[in-house]
Backbone as a printed PyTorch tensor [residue, N CA C, xyz], in Angstrom:
tensor([[[155.1970,  33.2290, 198.7690],
         [154.6830,  32.6020, 199.9700],
         [154.2590,  33.7120, 200.9330]],

        [[153.0350,  33.6540, 201.4120],
         [152.5050,  34.7060, 202.2710],
         [152.6950,  34.4020, 203.7530]],

        [[153.0740,  33.1930, 204.0670],
         [153.2920,  32.8000, 205.4620],
         [154.4110,  33.6430, 206.0630]],

        [[154.2160,  34.1200, 207.2880],
         [155.2990,  34.8250, 207.9700],
         [155.6260,  34.0750, 209.2550]],

        [[156.8770,  34.1550, 209.6460],
         [157.3540,  33.4080, 210.8020],
         [158.0420,  34.3550, 211.7620]],

        [[157.8550,  34.1010, 213.0530],
         [158.4630,  34.9440, 214.0700],
         [159.7570,  34.3860, 214.6260]],

        [[160.0610,  33.1110, 214.2930],
         [161.2700,  32.5040, 214.8380],
         [161.6890,  31.3210, 213.9750]],

        [[162.9040,  30.8570, 214.2050],
         [163.4100,  29.6580, 213.5400],
         [162.5500,  28.4580, 213.9090]],

        [[162.1380,  28.3760, 215.1800],
         [161.2830,  27.2620, 215.6070],
         [159.9800,  27.2210, 214.8170]],

        [[159.4060,  28.3800, 214.5050],
         [158.1830,  28.4180, 213.7100],
         [158.4420,  27.9070, 212.2910]],

        [[159.5840,  28.2630, 211.7220],
         [159.9400,  27.7620, 210.3910],
         [160.0960,  26.2380, 210.4420]],

        [[160.7980,  25.7620, 211.4520],
         [161.0120,  24.3200, 211.5850],
         [159.6970,  23.5810, 211.8240]],

        [[158.8370,  24.1210, 212.6790],
         [157.5340,  23.4950, 212.9200],
         [156.7120,  23.4230, 211.6420]],

        [[156.7520,  24.4970, 210.8560],
         [156.0300,  24.5310, 209.5870],
         [156.5780,  23.4560, 208.6550]],

        [[157.9030,  23.3650, 208.5460],
         [158.5360,  22.3790, 207.6690],
         [158.2370,  20.9570, 208.1460]],

        [[158.2570,  20.7290, 209.4520],
         [157.9420,  19.4050, 209.9970],
         [156.5100,  19.0200, 209.6320]],

        [[155.5840,  19.9510, 209.7650],
         [154.1860,  19.6750, 209.4090],
         [154.0580,  19.3290, 207.9250]],

        [[154.8320,  20.0010, 207.0700],
         [154.7870,  19.7030, 205.6240],
         [155.3130,  18.2980, 205.3430]],

        [[156.3370,  17.8800, 206.0920],
         [156.8830,  16.5330, 205.9080],
         [155.8850,  15.4710, 206.3760]],

        [[155.1650,  15.7470, 207.4480],
         [154.1230,  14.8200, 207.9030],
         [153.0590,  14.6900, 206.8180]],

        [[152.6430,  15.8240, 206.2440],
         [151.6590,  15.8060, 205.1560],
         [152.1770,  15.0250, 203.9550]],

        [[153.4420,  15.2250, 203.6090],
         [154.0210,  14.5430, 202.4540],
         [154.0620,  13.0320, 202.6790]],

        [[154.4520,  12.6050, 203.8700],
         [154.4880,  11.1730, 204.1770],
         [153.0870,  10.5730, 204.0680]],

        [[152.1080,  11.2790, 204.5990],
         [150.7240,  10.8140, 204.5220],
         [150.2620,  10.7510, 203.0630]],

        [[150.6130,  11.7640, 202.2790],
         [150.2460,  11.8120, 200.8590],
         [150.7860,  10.5800, 200.1290]],

        [[152.0770,  10.2990, 200.2900],
         [152.6670,   9.1670, 199.5750],
         [152.1200,   7.8360, 200.0750]],

        [[151.8190,   7.7350, 201.3550],
         [151.2180,   6.5130, 201.8720],
         [149.8410,   6.3130, 201.2320]],

        [[149.0590,   7.3950, 201.1310],
         [147.7420,   7.3080, 200.4930],
         [147.8710,   6.9810, 199.0080]],

        [[148.8640,   7.5860, 198.3480],
         [149.0770,   7.3150, 196.9190],
         [149.3870,   5.8430, 196.6810]],

        [[150.0810,   5.2070, 197.6190],
         [150.4090,   3.7890, 197.4410],
         [149.1470,   2.9380, 197.3650]],

        [[148.0600,   3.4220, 197.9260],
         [146.7900,   2.7080, 197.8560],
         [145.9340,   3.0880, 196.6590]],

        [[146.4050,   4.0640, 195.8750],
         [145.6030,   4.5470, 194.7410],
         [146.1930,   4.1670, 193.3870]],

        [[147.2070,   3.3230, 193.3920],
         [147.7890,   2.8490, 192.1380],
         [147.6920,   1.3280, 192.0890]],

        [[147.6390,   0.7870, 190.8800],
         [147.4850,  -0.6580, 190.7110],
         [148.8190,  -1.3950, 190.7010]],

        [[149.8140,  -0.7940, 190.1000],
         [151.0910,  -1.4840, 189.9130],
         [151.8190,  -1.6410, 191.2510]],

        [[152.2300,  -2.8680, 191.5400],
         [152.9420,  -3.1410, 192.7850],
         [154.2190,  -2.3210, 192.9020]],

        [[154.9110,  -2.1420, 191.7800],
         [156.1530,  -1.3550, 191.8050],
         [155.8620,   0.0830, 192.2210]],

        [[154.7610,   0.6460, 191.7650],
         [154.3980,   2.0170, 192.1500],
         [153.9700,   2.0640, 193.6080]],

        [[153.2380,   1.0360, 194.0600],
         [152.8650,   0.9830, 195.4800],
         [154.1180,   1.0290, 196.3470]],

        [[155.1010,   0.1880, 196.0010],
         [156.3510,   0.1420, 196.7540],
         [157.0930,   1.4680, 196.6680]],

        [[157.1250,   2.0500, 195.4840],
         [157.8100,   3.3240, 195.2970],
         [157.1990,   4.4060, 196.1850]],

        [[155.8850,   4.5150, 196.1910],
         [155.2360,   5.5310, 197.0110],
         [155.4490,   5.2660, 198.4980]],

        [[155.4800,   4.0090, 198.8980],
         [155.7870,   3.7020, 200.3080],
         [157.2170,   4.1380, 200.6460]],

        [[158.1380,   3.8950, 199.7130],
         [159.5210,   4.3340, 199.9210],
         [159.6060,   5.8510, 200.0620]],

        [[158.8560,   6.5720, 199.2390],
         [158.8730,   8.0300, 199.3240],
         [158.2360,   8.5030, 200.6280]],

        [[157.2210,   7.7990, 201.1090],
         [156.6330,   8.1440, 202.4140],
         [157.6920,   8.0120, 203.4950]],

        [[158.4890,   6.9580, 203.4300],
         [159.5640,   6.7750, 204.4070],
         [160.6340,   7.8490, 204.2670]],

        [[160.9370,   8.2490, 203.0550],
         [161.9090,   9.3230, 202.8270],
         [161.4260,  10.6280, 203.4610]],

        [[160.1500,  10.9290, 203.3230],
         [159.5960,  12.1470, 203.9260],
         [159.6460,  12.0510, 205.4560]],

        [[159.4630,  10.8620, 205.9870],
         [159.5920,  10.6790, 207.4430],
         [161.0300,  10.9330, 207.8970]],

        [[161.9990,  10.5430, 207.0620],
         [163.4060,  10.8240, 207.3890],
         [163.6750,  12.3260, 207.3600]],

        [[163.0480,  13.0530, 206.4280],
         [163.1880,  14.5100, 206.4010],
         [162.6510,  15.1090, 207.6910]],

        [[161.5120,  14.6170, 208.1340],
         [160.9190,  15.0960, 209.3810],
         [161.8830,  14.8730, 210.5470]],

        [[162.4950,  13.6960, 210.5830],
         [163.4390,  13.3810, 211.6540],
         [164.6380,  14.3320, 211.6260]],

        [[165.1260,  14.6820, 210.4370],
         [166.2340,  15.6410, 210.3200],
         [165.8410,  16.9880, 210.9050]],

        [[164.6510,  17.4400, 210.5430],
         [164.1760,  18.7270, 211.0420],
         [164.0320,  18.7090, 212.5610]],

        [[163.5410,  17.6020, 213.0930],
         [163.3880,  17.4950, 214.5440],
         [164.7390,  17.5160, 215.2490]],

        [[165.7500,  16.9160, 214.6310],
         [167.1030,  16.9460, 215.2160],
         [167.6540,  18.3680, 215.2330]],

        [[167.4080,  19.1070, 214.1770],
         [167.8620,  20.5000, 214.1410],
         [167.1650,  21.2820, 215.2440]],

        [[165.8870,  21.0410, 215.3960],
         [165.1230,  21.7450, 216.4260],
         [165.6480,  21.4270, 217.8240]],

        [[166.1970,  20.2330, 218.0000],
         [166.7650,  19.8310, 219.2870],
         [168.1830,  20.3640, 219.4740]],

        [[168.7100,  21.0390, 218.4600],
         [170.0410,  21.6300, 218.5810],
         [171.1810,  20.7690, 218.0880]],

        [[170.8760,  19.6640, 217.4310],
         [171.9210,  18.7970, 216.8970],
         [172.3520,  19.3130, 215.5280]],

        [[173.6420,  19.2360, 215.2360],
         [174.1560,  19.6920, 213.9540],
         [174.0780,  18.5840, 212.9200]],

        [[173.8970,  18.9690, 211.6590],
         [173.8280,  18.0110, 210.5690],
         [174.8610,  18.3580, 209.5100]],

        [[175.3580,  17.3220, 208.8290],
         [176.2430,  17.5650, 207.6960],
         [175.3980,  17.9670, 206.4970]],

        [[175.8850,  18.9190, 205.7390],
         [175.1270,  19.4600, 204.6200],
         [175.8350,  19.0990, 203.3150]],

        [[175.0480,  18.6480, 202.3420],
         [175.5970,  18.4230, 201.0020],
         [174.9030,  19.4010, 200.0530]],

        [[175.6870,  20.0830, 199.2530],
         [175.1240,  21.1220, 198.3830],
         [175.3620,  20.7820, 196.9190]],

        [[174.8780,  19.6260, 196.4920],
         [175.0350,  19.2040, 195.1030],
         [173.8290,  19.6750, 194.2970]],

        [[174.0850,  20.3040, 193.1740],
         [173.0200,  20.7960, 192.3010],
         [172.3790,  19.6100, 191.5780]],

        [[171.0600,  19.5730, 191.5730],
         [170.3080,  18.4830, 190.9550],
         [169.7480,  18.9460, 189.6140]],

        [[169.8700,  18.0860, 188.6250],
         [169.3420,  18.3950, 187.3010],
         [167.8230,  18.5460, 187.3700]],

        [[167.2940,  19.4430, 186.5520],
         [165.8510,  19.6550, 186.4770],
         [165.4220,  19.4550, 185.0280]],

        [[164.6350,  18.4070, 184.7720],
         [164.1580,  18.1510, 183.4200],
         [163.0000,  19.0650, 183.0340]],

        [[162.3890,  19.7100, 184.0320],
         [161.2910,  20.6590, 183.8530],
         [160.0410,  20.0420, 183.2060]],

        [[159.9040,  18.7480, 183.3030],
         [158.7130,  18.0950, 182.7660],
         [157.4840,  18.5050, 183.5640]],

        [[157.6280,  18.6060, 184.8840],
         [156.4940,  18.9590, 185.7440],
         [155.8940,  20.3090, 185.3650]],

        [[156.7310,  21.1960, 184.8530],
         [156.2470,  22.5230, 184.4800],
         [155.3140,  22.4860, 183.2630]],

        [[155.3190,  21.3670, 182.5290],
         [154.5200,  21.2640, 181.3160],
         [153.4330,  20.2050, 181.4020]],

        [[153.1120,  19.7950, 182.6150],
         [152.0240,  18.8420, 182.8040],
         [150.8550,  19.5420, 183.4900]],

        [[149.6730,  19.0320, 183.2350],
         [148.4830,  19.6100, 183.8520],
         [148.2330,  18.9640, 185.2090]],

        [[147.6700,  19.7490, 186.1250],
         [147.3470,  19.2460, 187.4660],
         [146.3170,  18.1240, 187.3450]],

        [[146.4380,  17.1340, 188.2060],
         [145.5150,  16.0080, 188.2630],
         [144.5770,  16.2300, 189.4490]],

        [[143.2730,  16.0520, 189.2080],
         [142.2910,  16.1960, 190.2840],
         [142.3900,  14.9870, 191.2050]],

        [[142.7200,  15.2450, 192.4450],
         [142.8780,  14.1610, 193.4050],
         [141.6530,  13.9830, 194.2910]],

        [[140.6560,  14.8110, 194.1270],
         [139.5320,  14.8230, 195.0570],
         [138.6090,  13.6150, 194.9220]],

        [[138.6230,  12.9360, 193.7890],
         [137.6810,  11.8460, 193.5760],
         [138.0010,  10.5910, 194.3850]],

        [[139.2510,  10.3950, 194.7740],
         [139.6360,   9.1950, 195.4970],
         [139.8270,   7.9850, 194.5910]],

        [[139.7150,   8.1890, 193.2830],
         [139.8590,   7.0930, 192.3260],
         [141.3180,   6.6660, 192.1990]],

        [[141.4990,   5.4590, 191.6630],
         [142.8490,   4.9900, 191.3880],
         [143.4470,   5.8160, 190.2570]],

        [[144.7680,   5.8880, 190.2460],
         [145.4910,   6.5950, 189.2030],
         [146.1880,   5.6030, 188.2940]],

        [[146.2500,   5.9500, 187.0060],
         [147.1020,   5.1610, 186.1370],
         [148.5420,   5.6320, 186.3510]],

        [[149.4860,   4.9560, 185.7160],
         [150.9050,   5.2470, 185.9360],
         [151.2420,   6.6920, 185.5870]],

        [[150.7550,   7.1610, 184.4550],
         [151.0370,   8.5360, 184.0240],
         [150.4850,   9.5410, 185.0330]],

        [[149.2610,   9.3650, 185.4600],
         [148.6660,  10.2840, 186.4250],
         [149.4240,  10.2890, 187.7460]],

        [[149.8090,   9.1090, 188.2070],
         [150.5470,   9.0140, 189.4720],
         [151.8730,   9.7510, 189.3760]],

        [[152.5640,   9.6130, 188.2490],
         [153.8300,  10.3120, 188.0710],
         [153.6340,  11.8230, 188.0350]],

        [[152.5880,  12.2710, 187.3650],
         [152.3200,  13.7120, 187.2860],
         [152.0360,  14.2760, 188.6700]],

        [[151.2110,  13.5890, 189.4380],
         [150.8850,  14.0550, 190.7920],
         [152.1540,  14.1420, 191.6330]],

        [[152.9890,  13.1250, 191.5480],
         [154.2230,  13.1070, 192.3350],
         [155.1880,  14.2090, 191.8850]],

        [[155.3270,  14.4110, 190.5680],
         [156.2060,  15.4810, 190.0680],
         [155.7540,  16.8430, 190.5720]],

        [[154.4560,  17.0990, 190.4730],
         [153.9130,  18.3870, 190.9080],
         [154.1500,  18.5940, 192.4010]],

        [[153.9330,  17.5430, 193.1770],
         [154.1030,  17.6400, 194.6270],
         [155.5610,  17.9430, 194.9810]],

        [[156.4880,  17.2770, 194.3350],
         [157.9040,  17.4990, 194.6120],
         [158.3540,  18.8730, 194.1310]],

        [[157.8150,  19.3370, 193.0360],
         [158.1150,  20.6920, 192.5580],
         [157.7010,  21.7130, 193.6090]],

        [[156.5120,  21.5350, 194.1620],
         [156.0120,  22.4550, 195.1870],
         [156.8300,  22.3560, 196.4770]],

        [[157.2550,  21.1540, 196.8410],
         [158.0720,  20.9800, 198.0490],
         [159.4300,  21.6570, 197.8770]],

        [[160.0190,  21.5340, 196.6910],
         [161.2890,  22.2040, 196.4160],
         [161.1420,  23.7170, 196.5840]],

        [[160.0750,  24.2610, 196.0070],
         [159.8430,  25.7070, 196.1030],
         [159.6280,  26.1210, 197.5590]],

        [[158.8820,  25.3410, 198.2960],
         [158.6320,  25.6430, 199.7000],
         [159.9350,  25.7340, 200.4890]],

        [[160.7840,  24.7080, 200.3720],
         [162.0310,  24.7240, 201.1420],
         [162.9750,  25.8260, 200.6780]],

        [[162.9790,  26.0990, 199.3920],
         [163.8070,  27.2000, 198.8890],
         [163.3340,  28.5280, 199.4670]],

        [[162.0140,  28.7230, 199.5000],
         [161.4490,  29.9580, 200.0600],
         [161.7090,  30.0600, 201.5630]],

        [[161.5610,  28.9390, 202.2770],
         [161.8250,  28.9520, 203.7160],
         [163.2900,  29.2680, 204.0060]],

        [[164.1840,  28.7530, 203.1720],
         [165.6150,  29.0260, 203.3700],
         [165.9100,  30.5160, 203.2670]],

        [[165.2010,  31.2080, 202.4020],
         [165.3880,  32.6550, 202.2510],
         [164.9620,  33.4070, 203.5050]],

        [[164.0570,  32.8170, 204.2760],
         [163.5500,  33.4710, 205.4840],
         [164.4120,  33.2020, 206.7190]],

        [[165.2330,  32.1760, 206.6470],
         [166.0040,  31.7630, 207.8270],
         [167.2090,  32.6600, 208.0420]],

        [[167.3160,  33.2210, 209.2550],
         [168.4700,  34.0400, 209.6160],
         [169.6660,  33.1750, 209.9970]],

        [[169.3970,  32.0330, 210.6070],
         [170.4440,  31.1330, 211.0730],
         [171.0280,  30.3590, 209.8760]],

        [[172.3410,  30.4280, 209.7050],
         [172.9850,  29.7910, 208.5510],
         [172.8000,  28.2820, 208.5560]],

        [[172.8760,  27.6620, 209.7280],
         [172.6970,  26.2200, 209.8250],
         [171.3060,  25.7860, 209.3890]],

        [[170.2920,  26.5110, 209.8340],
         [168.9160,  26.2000, 209.4470],
         [168.7310,  26.4560, 207.9550]],

        [[169.2870,  27.5630, 207.4680],
         [169.1920,  27.8770, 206.0410],
         [169.8100,  26.7420, 205.2160]],

        [[170.9800,  26.2740, 205.6370],
         [171.6320,  25.1800, 204.9160],
         [170.8200,  23.8910, 204.9610]],

        [[170.2140,  23.6090, 206.1110],
         [169.3700,  22.4280, 206.2200],
         [168.1890,  22.5310, 205.2590]],

        [[167.5440,  23.6910, 205.2280],
         [166.3910,  23.8690, 204.3440],
         [166.7970,  23.7580, 202.8750]],

        [[167.9790,  24.2550, 202.5480],
         [168.4750,  24.1090, 201.1800],
         [168.7800,  22.6480, 200.8620]],

        [[169.2870,  21.9240, 201.8700],
         [169.5260,  20.4860, 201.6860],
         [168.2060,  19.7580, 201.4410]],

        [[167.1730,  20.1140, 202.2090],
         [165.8650,  19.4830, 202.0180],
         [165.2750,  19.8520, 200.6570]],

        [[165.4830,  21.0880, 200.2150],
         [165.0440,  21.4820, 198.8690],
         [165.7380,  20.6010, 197.8350]],

        [[167.0130,  20.3570, 198.0570],
         [167.7920,  19.5100, 197.1630],
         [167.2360,  18.0800, 197.1380]],

        [[166.8510,  17.5710, 198.3050],
         [166.2560,  16.2350, 198.3790],
         [164.9600,  16.1760, 197.5790]],

        [[164.1440,  17.2170, 197.7020],
         [162.8840,  17.2590, 196.9550],
         [163.1610,  17.3460, 195.4570]],

        [[164.2190,  18.0590, 195.0750],
         [164.6030,  18.1320, 193.6620],
         [165.0140,  16.7480, 193.1510]],

        [[165.6850,  15.9550, 193.9930],
         [166.0450,  14.5880, 193.6060],
         [164.7880,  13.7540, 193.3760]],

        [[163.8130,  13.9050, 194.2650],
         [162.5540,  13.1730, 194.1130],
         [161.8800,  13.5620, 192.8000]],

        [[161.8270,  14.8590, 192.5420],
         [161.2000,  15.3470, 191.3090],
         [161.9260,  14.7960, 190.0940]],

        [[163.2510,  14.8080, 190.1210],
         [164.0280,  14.2780, 189.0040],
         [163.7320,  12.8030, 188.7940]],

        [[163.5940,  12.0550, 189.8660],
         [163.2710,  10.6300, 189.7370],
         [161.9470,  10.4570, 188.9840]],

        [[160.9170,  11.1730, 189.4370],
         [159.6070,  11.0450, 188.7970],
         [159.6310,  11.5640, 187.3620]],

        [[160.3530,  12.6380, 187.1070],
         [160.4600,  13.1650, 185.7490],
         [161.1920,  12.1880, 184.8310]],

        [[162.2140,  11.5270, 185.3420],
         [162.9470,  10.5430, 184.5500],
         [162.0420,   9.3580, 184.2190]],

        [[161.2850,   8.9040, 185.2080],
         [160.3190,   7.8340, 184.9660],
         [159.3200,   8.2410, 183.8870]],

        [[158.8230,   9.4560, 183.9940],
         [157.8530,   9.9680, 183.0270],
         [158.4830,  10.0210, 181.6370]],

        [[159.6940,  10.5200, 181.5560],
         [160.3920,  10.6180, 180.2800],
         [160.6250,   9.2350, 179.6840]],

        [[161.0440,   8.2950, 180.4970],
         [161.3680,   6.9500, 180.0060],
         [160.1510,   6.1120, 179.6520]],

        [[159.0560,   6.2950, 180.4030],
         [157.9230,   5.3830, 180.2380],
         [156.6810,   6.0180, 179.6160]],

        [[156.5700,   7.3280, 179.6350],
         [155.3830,   7.9750, 179.0770],
         [155.7500,   8.7130, 177.7850]],

        [[156.6990,   9.6310, 177.8700],
         [157.0670,  10.4110, 176.6930],
         [157.6710,   9.5160, 175.6050]],

        [[158.4620,   8.5350, 175.9840],
         [159.0930,   7.6390, 175.0230],
         [158.0460,   6.8200, 174.2800]],

        [[156.9860,   6.4230, 174.9950],
         [155.9360,   5.6120, 174.3830],
         [155.0370,   6.4390, 173.4670]],

        [[154.9690,   7.7320, 173.7000],
         [154.1320,   8.5960, 172.8590],
         [154.9710,   9.0940, 171.7370]]])
């Protein structure tokens, strides 16, 4: 990551902006899939990203948060899928939607892990690691769906 930060507030502002982007992404994805279950799932993930934003804003306001440091399994399916072109605005089939979501969550996990390495404040570092963990949970969900519904069928 080439981004440099001069303060904890800059790290938090950057992370908040990423959560806003993620919420918008999942809201848009809900309109690009046909299956109602996927529409609902993407809306739920948009709300989850909004909750992440709220956590970051609370930290920025000086409120303390409880941290959970549970290691999340990584199926590594996202590492073996090809990127999906999102520029066309076309609808996605189930497999494509899962791949896009897996890739996005993989990148979010890496982002928060990298930001945590930059944080001098232990509380902020722990929060960023918690958010990385949340993104890993999201990735695992999409990878499990892919494994159960795409890989199993092939």
